[in-house]
């Protein structure tokens, strides 16, 4: 694993320890994709966080917010010390699910938490961009389990009908839905809904970068979907093996152990 | 200057056609205005508008929840969304989206819920929404408007174009008699004193404003002087007007095409119980679901009649201390 991906994971662990909250399995499964988007793909920087033509990142699977903060820290939106000092306080703007009302200067694009909201919101932005001829692209990160929500499919129909080819849906497919219902073949489903679909190893940042570049360059009127095959807790042996880390924050001892595991991964 | 022109006769223009013409006016005034519908354009008579203004009109198909999320996204990029569906689908069905994606997220939207309450008539119980005011009033910063006539609808549609937060209109689509002259000015949080009175105050909204005027006529024949007030917005409520009227008459009856639980009556009672307690009687839907019928039949079924208002007014007067 690349050093930066280890460092980001350790930041997540520290922040989770600090606020004693977090869904670390979900954070670790999508972190590599989130980093790739911000580092290699998106037309975005902290300085142009309110530029109307920026690319948008919408975190629809809000439980992975602790994957976003470390990335935004590296990209200079705020400092690690600032987040670490305030996260977990009741009046902190660094909520465990992003809260855009606390970022009037931009950088956080949506209120996460209630599943099935981010995708329609992203589709609305992409639709407006189309109307306004903006070059802006919209990337929305969803969970595989989130596709149980009806609004996800409503927005897929609409995105396809509106030919929103600057929209990229990313499914963090860490097989969490397997425990609920059988969703069948998501690739075929999304293809049938009119999306260009790619399936990648969500922990291979080179493959992710190449896929995002290729798929977004295809202006064929079809919205894009990237199904990132991921592993819950990827980057820590303990976390991949024990689902208690779906929603658990490490104590001091666990923090040390998990950081060590990340280093050795 | 404005005057009350209520006769009970059919209106000059139906709400649906006023909706279309007002949106067209808004599109010309501000190109960022956008109207979104979840495939009820036929019912709201806006299909022509869709053809004429393809960049300002969006049909999402039958997907109300997604429509609200899309509206939130459109707002983020500087557009000013007006969305429409029938009232149960514009409120109850999408409440989580309205509450979170718009209200909590600090977006701005205007929602038009048509066929409010008994005005769903033949569509029956599934389409008959008696609870939208109750739900919407719980959203911080919301403006809830029970539309009394076309002049008020047009004026407030224009006025709320840039209003932050959630603005919710509930309205009939047709058959809503004119109450106010065209030159009437309306403001959010400013009620209208329709007629002066001294014995009892009738506070009525939406389709019940005309009925309240008729009830005041019935009471006058019995020697009772009734004051009639239209709150215009149920939230924010015109506190001063309502408190001063309660002080003057000492008895209140409310009338609404909505459940008595959480609607106009509940808001008025909540206000007066703290500020100036007087007997408050309520005319509205009393813990029942909707059903099929025409307007006249449904008004009788649920007691949304001038006779019932007059009866409750006398009861309120009898309860004065």
CSV table of C-alpha atoms in Angstrom, one decimal, chain B residues 9 61 74 87 128 135 275:
chain,number,residue,atom,x,y,z
B,9,UNK,CA,-69.3,32.6,-7.6
B,61,UNK,CA,-41.4,11.6,-13.9
B,74,UNK,CA,-30.5,23.0,-8.7
B,87,UNK,CA,-50.4,17.9,-1.5
B,128,UNK,CA,-56.7,13.6,0.6
B,135,UNK,CA,-45.8,18.4,9.2
B,275,UNK,CA,-50.6,35.3,25.4
